[in-house]
Coordinates of C-alpha atoms in Angstrom, one line a residue:
M116 CA -164.0 24.1 83.2
R117 CA -160.5 24.4 84.5
G118 CA -157.8 22.1 82.9
L119 CA -156.0 19.5 84.8
T120 CA -152.8 21.3 84.3
L121 CA -153.9 23.7 87.0
L122 CA -154.4 20.8 89.3
L123 CA -151.1 18.9 89.0
G124 CA -148.8 20.9 91.4
A125 CA -151.3 21.4 94.2
A126 CA -152.9 18.0 93.7
I127 CA -149.7 16.0 94.1
L128 CA -148.6 18.0 97.1
T129 CA -152.0 17.6 98.7
A130 CA -152.0 13.9 98.0
V131 CA -148.8 13.3 99.9
A132 CA -150.6 14.0 103.2
A133 CA -153.1 11.3 102.6
F134 CA -151.5 8.8 100.2
V135 CA -148.1 7.5 99.3
M136 CA -147.5 5.5 96.1
V137 CA -145.7 2.7 97.8
L138 CA -143.3 0.3 96.0
P139 CA -141.0 -2.4 97.2
R140 CA -138.7 -1.5 100.1
G141 CA -140.4 1.8 100.7
A142 CA -139.7 3.7 97.4
A143 CA -142.4 6.3 96.6
E144 CA -143.7 6.2 93.0
A145 CA -143.7 9.6 91.3
P146 CA -142.3 9.9 87.8
P147 CA -139.2 12.1 87.9
V148 CA -139.9 13.2 84.3
S149 CA -137.8 15.9 82.8
A150 CA -139.3 19.0 81.2
T151 CA -137.4 18.1 78.1
P152 CA -140.0 16.9 75.5
S153 CA -139.4 13.8 73.4
R154 CA -138.2 14.3 69.9
S155 CA -140.9 15.2 67.5
V156 CA -141.7 13.1 64.4
P157 CA -142.8 14.4 61.0
V158 CA -146.4 15.1 60.4
T159 CA -148.1 12.5 58.2
P160 CA -148.3 13.9 54.6
P161 CA -151.8 14.7 53.5
A162 CA -151.8 12.1 50.7
S163 CA -153.7 9.0 51.8
A164 CA -152.1 6.5 49.3
F165 CA -149.3 6.0 46.9
S166 CA -148.5 3.4 44.3
D167 CA -145.3 1.7 43.2
P168 CA -144.4 -1.7 41.7
C169 CA -145.2 -3.4 44.9
G170 CA -148.8 -2.2 45.0
T171 CA -150.8 0.7 46.4
F172 CA -150.1 1.7 50.0
D173 CA -152.3 3.5 52.5
T174 CA -150.6 6.3 54.5
T175 CA -153.5 6.8 57.0
T176 CA -153.2 5.7 60.7
P177 CA -156.6 4.2 61.7
A178 CA -155.4 2.4 64.8
P179 CA -152.7 4.3 66.7
Y180 CA -151.5 1.9 69.5
A181 CA -149.4 2.9 72.5
I182 CA -146.3 1.3 71.0
T183 CA -144.9 3.6 68.3
G184 CA -141.6 1.9 67.1
Y185 CA -140.6 -1.5 65.9
W186 CA -137.5 -3.5 64.9
L187 CA -137.4 -4.8 61.4
V188 CA -135.3 -7.6 60.0
P189 CA -133.7 -6.8 56.6
T190 CA -135.2 -8.9 53.8
A191 CA -134.3 -9.5 50.2
D192 CA -138.0 -9.0 49.2
H193 CA -138.4 -5.2 49.1
C194 CA -142.2 -5.6 48.7
T195 CA -142.3 -7.4 52.0
W196 CA -140.8 -4.6 54.0
R197 CA -142.9 -2.0 52.1
R198 CA -146.0 -3.9 53.3
Q199 CA -144.5 -4.1 56.8
L200 CA -143.9 -0.3 57.0
Q201 CA -147.5 0.2 55.9
A202 CA -148.8 -2.2 58.6
I203 CA -146.5 -0.6 61.3
H204 CA -147.8 2.9 60.3
R205 CA -151.4 1.7 60.4
V206 CA -151.1 0.9 64.1
G207 CA -149.4 4.2 64.9
G208 CA -145.7 3.3 64.3
D209 CA -143.6 6.3 63.6
T210 CA -140.2 4.7 64.1
V211 CA -138.4 1.7 62.5
V212 CA -135.1 0.3 63.9
R213 CA -133.2 -1.9 61.5
L214 CA -131.3 -4.9 62.6
G215 CA -127.9 -5.0 61.0
F216 CA -124.8 -7.1 60.4
G217 CA -121.5 -7.7 62.2
L218 CA -117.9 -7.1 61.2
Q219 CA -116.0 -10.4 61.4
A220 CA -112.3 -11.2 61.4
R221 CA -111.7 -14.1 59.0
A222 CA -108.8 -16.5 58.2
V223 CA -107.6 -16.8 54.6
D224 CA -106.3 -20.0 53.1
Q225 CA -103.2 -20.4 51.0
D226 CA -105.2 -19.9 47.8
G227 CA -106.4 -16.4 49.0
Q228 CA -109.9 -17.6 49.8
V229 CA -111.7 -16.1 52.8
L230 CA -112.8 -18.9 55.1
N231 CA -116.2 -19.2 56.8
G232 CA -116.7 -18.3 60.4
E233 CA -115.6 -21.8 61.6
G234 CA -112.5 -21.5 59.5
D235 CA -112.9 -25.0 57.9
A236 CA -114.0 -24.1 54.3
P237 CA -114.1 -21.2 51.9
D238 CA -116.9 -18.7 52.4
R239 CA -119.1 -19.1 49.3
R240 CA -120.3 -15.5 49.4
F241 CA -116.8 -14.0 49.3
A242 CA -115.4 -16.7 47.0
R243 CA -117.4 -14.8 44.3
C244 CA -115.3 -11.7 44.9
Q245 CA -112.7 -11.9 42.0
E246 CA -110.5 -9.3 40.3
N247 CA -108.3 -9.9 37.3
G248 CA -108.3 -13.6 37.8
M249 CA -107.4 -13.3 41.4
T250 CA -109.4 -13.5 44.6
C251 CA -110.1 -10.1 46.1
V252 CA -107.6 -10.8 48.9
Q253 CA -104.9 -11.7 46.4
A254 CA -105.7 -8.6 44.3
A255 CA -105.5 -6.3 47.3
E256 CA -102.2 -7.8 48.5
S257 CA -100.8 -7.5 45.0
A258 CA -101.7 -3.8 44.8
L259 CA -100.2 -3.1 48.2
K260 CA -96.9 -4.8 47.3
A261 CA -96.8 -3.0 44.0
A262 CA -96.8 0.2 46.0
N263 CA -94.1 -1.0 48.4
P264 CA -92.8 -4.6 48.7
G265 CA -92.8 -4.2 52.5
N266 CA -96.6 -3.8 52.6
R267 CA -98.6 -6.7 53.9
I268 CA -102.1 -7.7 55.0
T269 CA -102.1 -8.6 58.6
W270 CA -105.9 -9.1 59.1
T271 CA -108.8 -9.7 56.8
Y272 CA -112.3 -8.7 57.7
V273 CA -115.7 -9.3 56.1
Y274 CA -118.9 -7.4 56.4
R275 CA -122.2 -8.1 54.6
T276 CA -125.1 -5.7 54.1
D277 CA -128.1 -5.1 51.9
E278 CA -127.0 -1.5 51.3
A279 CA -125.2 0.1 48.3
F280 CA -122.7 2.8 49.1
G281 CA -121.5 5.8 47.3
P282 CA -117.9 7.2 46.9
G283 CA -118.0 8.5 50.4
L284 CA -117.1 5.0 51.5
F285 CA -113.6 5.3 50.1
R286 CA -110.7 7.4 51.5
C287 CA -107.9 6.2 49.1
P288 CA -109.3 5.6 45.6
Q289 CA -105.9 4.4 44.3
M290 CA -106.2 1.4 46.6
E291 CA -109.9 1.2 47.4
H292 CA -112.8 0.6 45.0
T293 CA -116.0 -1.2 44.1
V294 CA -115.7 -4.7 42.7
Q295 CA -118.4 -6.0 40.4
A296 CA -118.2 -9.7 40.2
A297 CA -120.6 -12.6 39.4
G298 CA -123.5 -10.1 39.3
E299 CA -122.7 -8.9 42.8
T300 CA -121.2 -5.8 44.4
F301 CA -118.3 -5.8 46.7
Y302 CA -116.3 -3.0 48.3
R303 CA -112.6 -3.2 49.0
L304 CA -111.4 -1.0 51.9
I305 CA -107.8 -0.9 53.1
A306 CA -106.6 0.8 56.3
P307 CA -103.4 0.8 58.4
D308 CA -103.5 -1.9 61.0
D309 CA -102.7 0.5 63.8
G310 CA -106.3 1.7 63.5
S311 CA -105.4 5.2 62.4
D312 CA -107.2 5.2 59.0
N313 CA -104.4 7.6 57.9
P314 CA -105.9 10.2 55.5
S315 CA -102.5 10.7 53.7
C316 CA -103.1 7.5 51.6
D317 CA -99.3 7.1 51.4
F318 CA -98.8 3.4 50.6
T319 CA -95.3 3.9 49.0
S320 CA -92.8 5.5 51.3
K321 CA -92.8 2.8 54.0
G322 CA -93.8 -0.8 54.2
L323 CA -96.7 -1.2 56.7
G324 CA -99.2 -3.7 57.8
Y325 CA -102.8 -3.2 56.6
H326 CA -106.2 -4.5 57.4
L327 CA -108.4 -5.5 54.4
I328 CA -112.1 -5.1 54.8
L329 CA -114.2 -6.8 52.2
V330 CA -117.8 -5.6 52.1
S331 CA -120.5 -7.6 50.3
G332 CA -123.1 -5.1 49.3
A333 CA -126.2 -4.8 47.2
L334 CA -127.0 -3.6 43.7
Q335 CA -129.9 -1.5 45.0
D336 CA -129.6 0.5 48.2
S337 CA -132.1 -0.6 50.8
L338 CA -131.5 2.3 53.1
T339 CA -132.4 4.8 50.3
E340 CA -135.6 2.9 49.7
I341 CA -136.6 2.7 53.3
L342 CA -135.9 6.4 53.9
D343 CA -138.0 7.2 50.8
L344 CA -140.8 5.1 52.2
A345 CA -140.3 6.7 55.7
D346 CA -140.8 10.1 54.1
R347 CA -144.2 9.0 52.8
F348 CA -145.3 7.6 56.1
A349 CA -143.8 10.4 58.2
M350 CA -141.5 7.9 60.0
K351 CA -138.0 7.9 61.4
V352 CA -135.5 5.2 60.5
F353 CA -132.6 4.1 62.7
P354 CA -130.2 1.9 60.6
A355 CA -127.8 -0.3 62.5
L356 CA -124.1 0.6 63.0
P357 CA -121.7 -2.2 62.0
M358 CA -121.7 -4.6 65.0
A359 CA -118.4 -5.3 66.7
P360 CA -116.7 -8.7 66.6
R361 CA -117.4 -10.8 69.7
D362 CA -114.8 -11.9 72.1
R363 CA -113.9 -15.5 71.4
V364 CA -114.1 -16.5 75.0
Q365 CA -116.6 -14.2 76.6
R366 CA -119.1 -14.1 73.8
S367 CA -121.3 -11.5 75.4
N368 CA -118.5 -9.0 75.2
A369 CA -117.2 -7.1 72.3
D370 CA -113.6 -7.8 71.3
P371 CA -111.5 -4.6 71.9
R372 CA -108.7 -5.9 69.7
H373 CA -110.8 -4.9 66.6
I374 CA -111.8 -1.4 67.7
G375 CA -109.5 0.3 65.1
T376 CA -111.0 -1.7 62.2
L377 CA -114.5 -1.3 63.5
T378 CA -114.2 2.4 63.8
T379 CA -112.6 2.6 60.3
L380 CA -115.6 0.8 58.8
T381 CA -118.0 2.8 60.9
R382 CA -116.4 6.1 59.9
R383 CA -116.5 5.2 56.2
I384 CA -120.1 4.2 56.2
L385 CA -121.2 7.2 58.2
Q386 CA -119.2 9.5 55.9
D387 CA -121.2 8.1 53.0
Y388 CA -124.4 8.5 55.0
G389 CA -123.4 12.1 55.7
D390 CA -122.8 12.8 52.0
R391 CA -126.2 11.3 51.0
F392 CA -128.6 11.5 54.0
A393 CA -127.4 14.1 56.5
D394 CA -130.4 16.4 55.7
R395 CA -133.0 13.6 55.5
V396 CA -135.6 14.1 58.3
S397 CA -136.5 10.4 58.0
L398 CA -133.0 9.5 59.2
G399 CA -133.8 9.6 62.9
G400 CA -130.3 8.5 64.0
V401 CA -128.4 5.2 64.2
Y402 CA -128.8 2.1 66.3
Q403 CA -126.0 0.5 68.3
P404 CA -126.7 -3.3 67.8
F405 CA -124.2 -4.8 70.1
E406 CA -126.3 -5.9 73.1
L407 CA -125.1 -5.8 76.7
Q408 CA -126.7 -6.2 80.1
I409 CA -127.0 -3.0 82.0
R410 CA -125.5 -3.3 85.5
D411 CA -123.3 -1.4 88.0
W412 CA -119.8 -2.1 86.7
P413 CA -117.0 -1.6 89.3
D414 CA -114.9 0.2 86.7
P415 CA -116.8 1.0 83.5
S416 CA -113.5 2.0 81.8
K417 CA -112.4 -1.6 81.8
V418 CA -115.6 -3.0 80.3
P419 CA -114.7 -4.0 76.7
T420 CA -118.2 -3.4 75.3
L421 CA -118.4 0.1 76.8
E422 CA -115.0 0.8 75.4
V423 CA -116.2 -0.2 71.9
Y424 CA -119.3 1.9 72.4
A425 CA -117.4 5.0 73.3
E426 CA -115.0 4.7 70.3
Q427 CA -117.8 3.9 67.8
H428 CA -120.1 6.7 69.2
D429 CA -117.3 9.3 68.8
I430 CA -117.4 8.5 65.1
V431 CA -121.1 9.1 64.9
E432 CA -120.8 12.5 66.6
Q433 CA -118.0 13.5 64.1
E434 CA -119.8 12.3 60.9
L435 CA -123.5 12.7 61.7
P436 CA -123.7 15.5 64.2
G437 CA -127.2 15.9 65.6
K438 CA -128.2 12.4 64.8
P439 CA -128.7 10.4 68.1
I440 CA -127.4 6.9 68.8
M441 CA -130.0 4.5 70.2
V442 CA -129.0 1.5 72.3
S443 CA -131.2 -1.2 73.8
P444 CA -129.5 -3.0 76.7
Y445 CA -131.2 -5.8 78.6
L446 CA -132.1 -6.2 82.2
D447 CA -131.7 -9.3 84.4
A448 CA -133.4 -9.3 87.8
R449 CA -133.2 -13.1 88.6
R450 CA -132.1 -13.8 92.2
N451 CA -130.8 -17.3 91.4
K452 CA -128.3 -16.1 88.8
S453 CA -124.9 -14.5 89.2
F454 CA -124.1 -11.2 87.6
T455 CA -127.7 -10.0 87.8
S456 CA -128.6 -6.6 89.2
T457 CA -131.0 -4.8 91.6
P458 CA -132.8 -1.6 90.5
A459 CA -130.2 0.5 92.4
Q460 CA -127.3 -1.1 90.6
V461 CA -129.0 -0.6 87.2
K462 CA -129.4 3.0 88.0
E463 CA -125.7 3.4 88.3
G464 CA -125.1 1.3 85.2
F465 CA -127.5 3.5 83.3
K466 CA -125.3 6.5 84.1
A467 CA -122.1 4.7 82.9
L468 CA -123.8 3.7 79.7
A469 CA -125.1 7.2 79.0
R470 CA -121.5 8.6 79.2
T471 CA -120.5 6.5 76.2
G472 CA -122.2 9.1 74.0
V473 CA -125.6 7.6 73.4
G474 CA -128.6 9.8 72.9
I475 CA -131.4 7.4 73.5
V476 CA -131.4 4.4 75.8
A477 CA -134.3 2.0 75.2
P478 CA -133.8 -0.8 77.7
Q479 CA -135.5 -4.1 76.9
D480 CA -138.2 -4.8 79.5
S481 CA -136.8 -8.4 79.6
R482 CA -140.2 -9.9 80.3
G483 CA -140.1 -11.7 76.9
T484 CA -137.0 -13.6 78.0
G485 CA -138.2 -14.1 81.5
K486 CA -135.4 -12.1 83.1
V487 CA -137.8 -9.7 84.8
G488 CA -141.4 -10.0 85.8
L489 CA -144.5 -7.8 85.6
Y490 CA -146.0 -7.6 89.1
W491 CA -147.1 -5.1 91.7
P492 CA -145.6 -4.9 95.2
N493 CA -148.7 -6.2 96.9
L494 CA -148.8 -9.2 94.6
K495 CA -145.1 -10.2 94.9
R496 CA -145.9 -13.3 96.9
Q497 CA -148.1 -14.7 94.1
A498 CA -147.0 -17.5 91.9
V499 CA -145.2 -16.3 88.7
D500 CA -147.0 -16.4 85.4
D501 CA -147.0 -19.9 84.0
R502 CA -145.1 -18.7 80.9
L503 CA -142.2 -17.6 83.2
K504 CA -141.8 -21.0 84.9
P505 CA -139.4 -22.4 82.3
I506 CA -137.0 -19.7 83.2
V507 CA -137.4 -19.2 87.0
G508 CA -139.3 -22.3 88.1
D509 CA -142.5 -22.8 90.0
T510 CA -142.0 -20.0 92.5
T511 CA -143.2 -16.6 93.6
Y512 CA -142.3 -13.2 92.1
D513 CA -140.5 -12.1 95.2
E514 CA -138.4 -15.3 95.3
A515 CA -137.6 -15.1 91.6
Y516 CA -136.7 -11.4 91.1
Y517 CA -135.0 -8.5 92.8
G518 CA -137.7 -6.2 91.4
A519 CA -140.4 -5.8 88.8
T520 CA -140.0 -4.1 85.4
R521 CA -141.6 -1.0 86.9
D522 CA -138.9 -0.8 89.6
Y523 CA -136.1 -0.8 87.0
Y524 CA -137.6 1.8 84.7
R525 CA -138.2 4.0 87.8
A526 CA -134.6 3.7 88.8
M527 CA -133.4 4.6 85.3
S528 CA -135.7 7.6 85.1
E529 CA -134.2 8.9 88.3
A530 CA -130.8 8.5 86.8
L531 CA -132.0 10.3 83.7
V532 CA -133.0 13.3 85.8
E533 CA -129.6 13.4 87.5
L534 CA -127.8 13.1 84.2
R535 CA -129.8 16.0 82.7
A536 CA -129.0 18.1 85.7
D537 CA -125.4 17.5 84.8
G538 CA -126.0 18.7 81.3
E539 CA -126.3 15.3 79.6
E540 CA -128.8 15.2 76.7
L541 CA -130.5 11.8 76.8
E542 CA -133.9 10.2 76.3
L543 CA -135.3 7.1 78.1
W544 CA -137.5 4.8 75.9
A545 CA -138.8 1.3 76.7
N546 CA -138.3 -1.7 74.4
V547 CA -141.2 -4.0 75.1
E548 CA -140.4 -7.6 74.1
A549 CA -143.3 -9.0 72.0
F550 CA -142.7 -12.7 72.7
E551 CA -142.6 -15.3 75.4
P552 CA -139.6 -17.1 77.0
S553 CA -140.4 -20.4 75.3
G554 CA -142.5 -21.7 72.5
D555 CA -142.4 -23.9 69.4
G556 CA -140.2 -21.6 67.4
A557 CA -142.9 -21.2 64.8
C558 CA -142.4 -17.4 64.6
E559 CA -138.9 -17.6 63.2
A560 CA -136.7 -20.3 61.8
G561 CA -134.5 -21.8 64.5
G562 CA -136.1 -19.6 67.2
K563 CA -137.0 -20.8 70.6
R564 CA -139.3 -17.9 71.7
G565 CA -143.0 -18.2 71.9
V566 CA -145.8 -16.0 70.6
T567 CA -147.5 -13.6 73.0
D568 CA -150.8 -11.8 73.0
K569 CA -152.0 -8.2 73.2
R570 CA -153.2 -8.4 76.8
R571 CA -149.6 -9.2 77.9
L572 CA -148.3 -6.4 75.7
D573 CA -150.8 -3.9 77.2
T574 CA -149.5 -5.0 80.7
A575 CA -145.9 -4.4 79.7
V576 CA -146.9 -0.9 78.5
T577 CA -148.6 -0.3 81.9
F578 CA -145.4 -1.2 83.8
A579 CA -143.0 0.9 81.8
G580 CA -145.5 3.7 81.1
P581 CA -144.9 6.5 83.6
Y582 CA -141.1 6.6 83.2
V583 CA -140.4 6.7 79.5
S584 CA -141.0 9.2 76.7
K585 CA -141.6 6.5 74.0
I586 CA -142.3 2.8 73.8
I587 CA -140.9 0.6 71.0
S588 CA -141.0 -3.2 70.5
Y589 CA -138.8 -6.0 69.5
K590 CA -139.8 -7.0 66.9
W591 CA -142.3 -6.7 64.1
S592 CA -140.8 -9.3 61.9
N593 CA -141.7 -11.9 62.8
F594 CA -143.3 -11.8 66.3
F595 CA -146.1 -9.5 65.2
T596 CA -146.8 -11.4 62.0
C597 CA -147.0 -15.0 63.1
G598 CA -149.8 -17.0 64.7
E599 CA -153.6 -16.9 64.1
P600 CA -154.7 -14.2 64.6
D601 CA -151.2 -12.7 64.6
L602 CA -150.3 -10.0 67.1
A603 CA -150.5 -7.2 64.5
A604 CA -154.1 -8.1 63.8
Q605 CA -154.9 -8.2 67.6
V606 CA -153.4 -4.7 68.0
A607 CA -155.3 -3.4 65.0
A608 CA -158.6 -4.8 66.3
D609 CA -158.2 -3.7 69.9
W610 CA -155.9 -0.7 69.7
D611 CA -158.1 1.7 71.7
R612 CA -158.7 -0.5 74.8
P613 CA -157.8 1.6 77.9
I614 CA -154.2 1.1 79.2
P615 CA -153.8 2.9 82.5
I616 CA -150.1 3.5 83.5
Q617 CA -150.4 5.5 86.8
A618 CA -152.8 6.6 89.4
I619 CA -152.2 9.8 91.5
P620 CA -154.5 10.8 94.4
G621 CA -155.3 14.4 94.6
R622 CA -158.0 17.1 95.2
R623 CA -159.9 19.1 92.6
D624 CA -162.6 21.7 93.1
E625 CA -162.3 21.0 96.9
R626 CA -163.1 17.3 96.3
D627 CA -160.8 14.3 96.9
G628 CA -160.2 12.2 93.9
V629 CA -157.7 10.4 91.8
E630 CA -156.0 11.2 88.5
V631 CA -155.4 8.3 86.2
R632 CA -152.8 8.6 83.4
G633 CA -152.6 6.3 80.4
Y634 CA -153.8 5.6 76.9
N635 CA -157.4 5.7 75.5
L636 CA -158.8 6.8 78.8
L637 CA -161.2 9.6 77.7
G638 CA -164.8 9.0 78.7
G639 CA -163.9 5.9 80.7
K640 CA -165.3 4.6 84.0
V641 CA -162.8 4.4 86.9
T642 CA -163.3 1.6 89.4
L643 CA -161.5 1.5 92.7
S644 CA -161.5 -1.7 94.6
R645 CA -159.7 -2.5 97.9
H646 CA -157.4 -5.4 97.5
G647 CA -158.7 -8.3 99.5
S648 CA -162.2 -6.7 100.0
D649 CA -165.4 -6.5 98.0
D650 CA -165.6 -2.8 98.5
R651 CA -165.9 -0.9 95.2
Q652 CA -166.3 2.7 94.0
E653 CA -167.1 3.5 90.4
Q654 CA -167.1 6.9 88.8
D655 CA -167.8 7.8 85.1
S656 CA -165.2 10.4 84.1
A657 CA -167.5 11.6 81.3
T658 CA -170.2 12.8 83.7
A659 CA -168.6 13.1 87.2
G660 CA -164.9 13.7 86.3
R661 CA -162.6 15.7 84.1
S662 CA -160.4 14.9 81.1
D663 CA -157.1 16.4 79.8
V664 CA -155.2 15.5 76.6
T665 CA -152.5 18.1 77.2
P666 CA -149.1 16.3 76.7
V667 CA -147.3 15.5 80.0
P668 CA -143.7 16.6 79.7
G669 CA -141.4 13.5 79.5
L670 CA -144.2 11.1 78.6
P671 CA -145.4 9.9 75.2
P672 CA -147.7 12.4 73.5
A673 CA -150.6 10.0 73.4
V674 CA -150.8 9.8 77.2
Q675 CA -154.1 11.2 78.5
R676 CA -155.4 12.1 82.0
I677 CA -158.8 11.7 83.6
W678 CA -159.8 12.7 87.1
V679 CA -162.7 11.4 89.1
P680 CA -163.9 12.1 92.7
V681 CA -163.3 9.4 95.3
D682 CA -164.4 8.9 98.9
W683 CA -161.3 7.7 100.7
R684 CA -162.9 7.7 104.2
D685 CA -163.7 4.0 104.2
I686 CA -160.3 2.9 103.0
P687 CA -157.9 2.1 105.9
A688 CA -154.3 3.3 106.0
G689 CA -152.0 0.9 104.3
A690 CA -154.6 -0.7 102.1
W691 CA -153.8 -1.4 98.5
V692 CA -156.3 0.0 96.0
R693 CA -156.8 -1.4 92.6
V694 CA -157.7 1.1 89.9
D695 CA -159.3 -0.1 86.7
V696 CA -160.5 1.8 83.7
T697 CA -163.3 0.7 81.4
S698 CA -164.1 2.2 78.1
A699 CA -167.5 3.6 77.2
D700 CA -168.2 0.5 75.1
G701 CA -167.5 -1.8 78.1
R702 CA -163.9 -2.9 77.5
Q703 CA -161.8 -3.0 80.7
G704 CA -158.1 -2.3 80.5
G705 CA -156.0 -5.4 80.3
S706 CA -154.0 -4.4 83.4
P707 CA -155.0 -2.4 86.4
V708 CA -152.7 0.0 88.3
F709 CA -152.4 -0.1 92.1
L710 CA -151.8 2.5 94.8
Q711 CA -151.4 2.2 98.6
R712 CA -153.3 4.2 101.2
G713 CA -150.9 6.4 103.2
P714 CA -151.0 6.8 107.0

């Protein structure tokens, strides 16, 4: 039996004569995947279980789903996220992205108390930071003036985290240190207000303005714990970088006035990471948490958030060389909104974003927020999913959106190929949103998003599938763990349902046929039905076709290929053909793929 790998080149070329994968406005669908494979993950250790004070945890993977990475919200209960990592690993998760915290500029009252974000009362968390009978602000200012009476604090910043840092956080120990107060841990950092973070630590020769950064940390380092757990589960962890302060007027933008202080804090934290974690395989990279919409910016050099990205990402390259930065921008395809983008515009924006030094771009599919829809070109005049109507109204897909999720991922994959040709090292992932645009908020306190289901999740995987090397999802806590049954239970119970992602017509052994790519396809039955007709063809790949599990370069390792013979003679030119895959036990994939008969 010859492998499908011998078929691919000839099959695709042969298919062009008879078929074209047609998409909106005439774009042909063929994944411009790069030969660069996706980053590997550690092999699961042979031990099947381990025990600690939180219980006994299973390290096996009985239900490996197509989504292999998830966001986690930091929690004070360490046993909770131990259980979460086990549950994520059980459904094939090998990547965890941690949501993080933001750097904030704060006002200080006449008593040296750091005020809350609204500036109308002392911040209770930082009120507990005391040194020698003074607030931490007063103590820092006193130390600076003792070194030179002309020294002064011009800005005070706060940052909270559930991490505990080592001495790598400090550059000037005579002025910077750990503060233990009221049973809590704080860190005092002081840097010149020109953003230089001068390594000379000369506080005496000249009076200068300084920025004070007060960090509220933890007694026990959560990152060390989660990396230790990730070692056991053969997972990669992407901790969040400090998030930039927001512009007070344009809240969606980062405030470039604080770049110097942000990069100082970022440098210090990553220096500490470098000291403690640089050789840890489980430290997969870092996550850039400041969100932006990807679009075609007229002048990317004048976009504040991209400016902040570039500055912060330079620090990562300096302090953690070889560890990639992952960013997850969002898409917005709505026709009735300003500042939204077509797929072609997103393609150009993707290139600008890549040039800020990111190593992994994982765009949000934006179906969860209703900003983009999941639909095929031949179905664009159908009414939108009822769950999208609160966002775009009672309308059709074509009237609501410039394109479908698939169109946007295809455009970005084309940009990826062009960037790699120019020597840029970059990966394209997909971030599938595991929620609906609206709901009762039961999944998270104060939230407005609704719970979704596995069928919709499978559909999102189908639409992103042929263009990305990995699929991750926002977010495990709490969208996978609320409802009855919760989404995690749905995935575990139905993980091996077929999920086709692409159909490619082609010949094999002098016979016409079709190759279907996707997840859990082996041994499945392939059904072709002409859209708008009762005509059907069904072939069992286990008896009449061929299977191939050889990884496809540029696609997730779990993607499989099956080929079955097809009689195309009765299908007229221009007809849309629906392709379904049904497993050996009778479960049909939640979403079909479509192709269009060529001339």
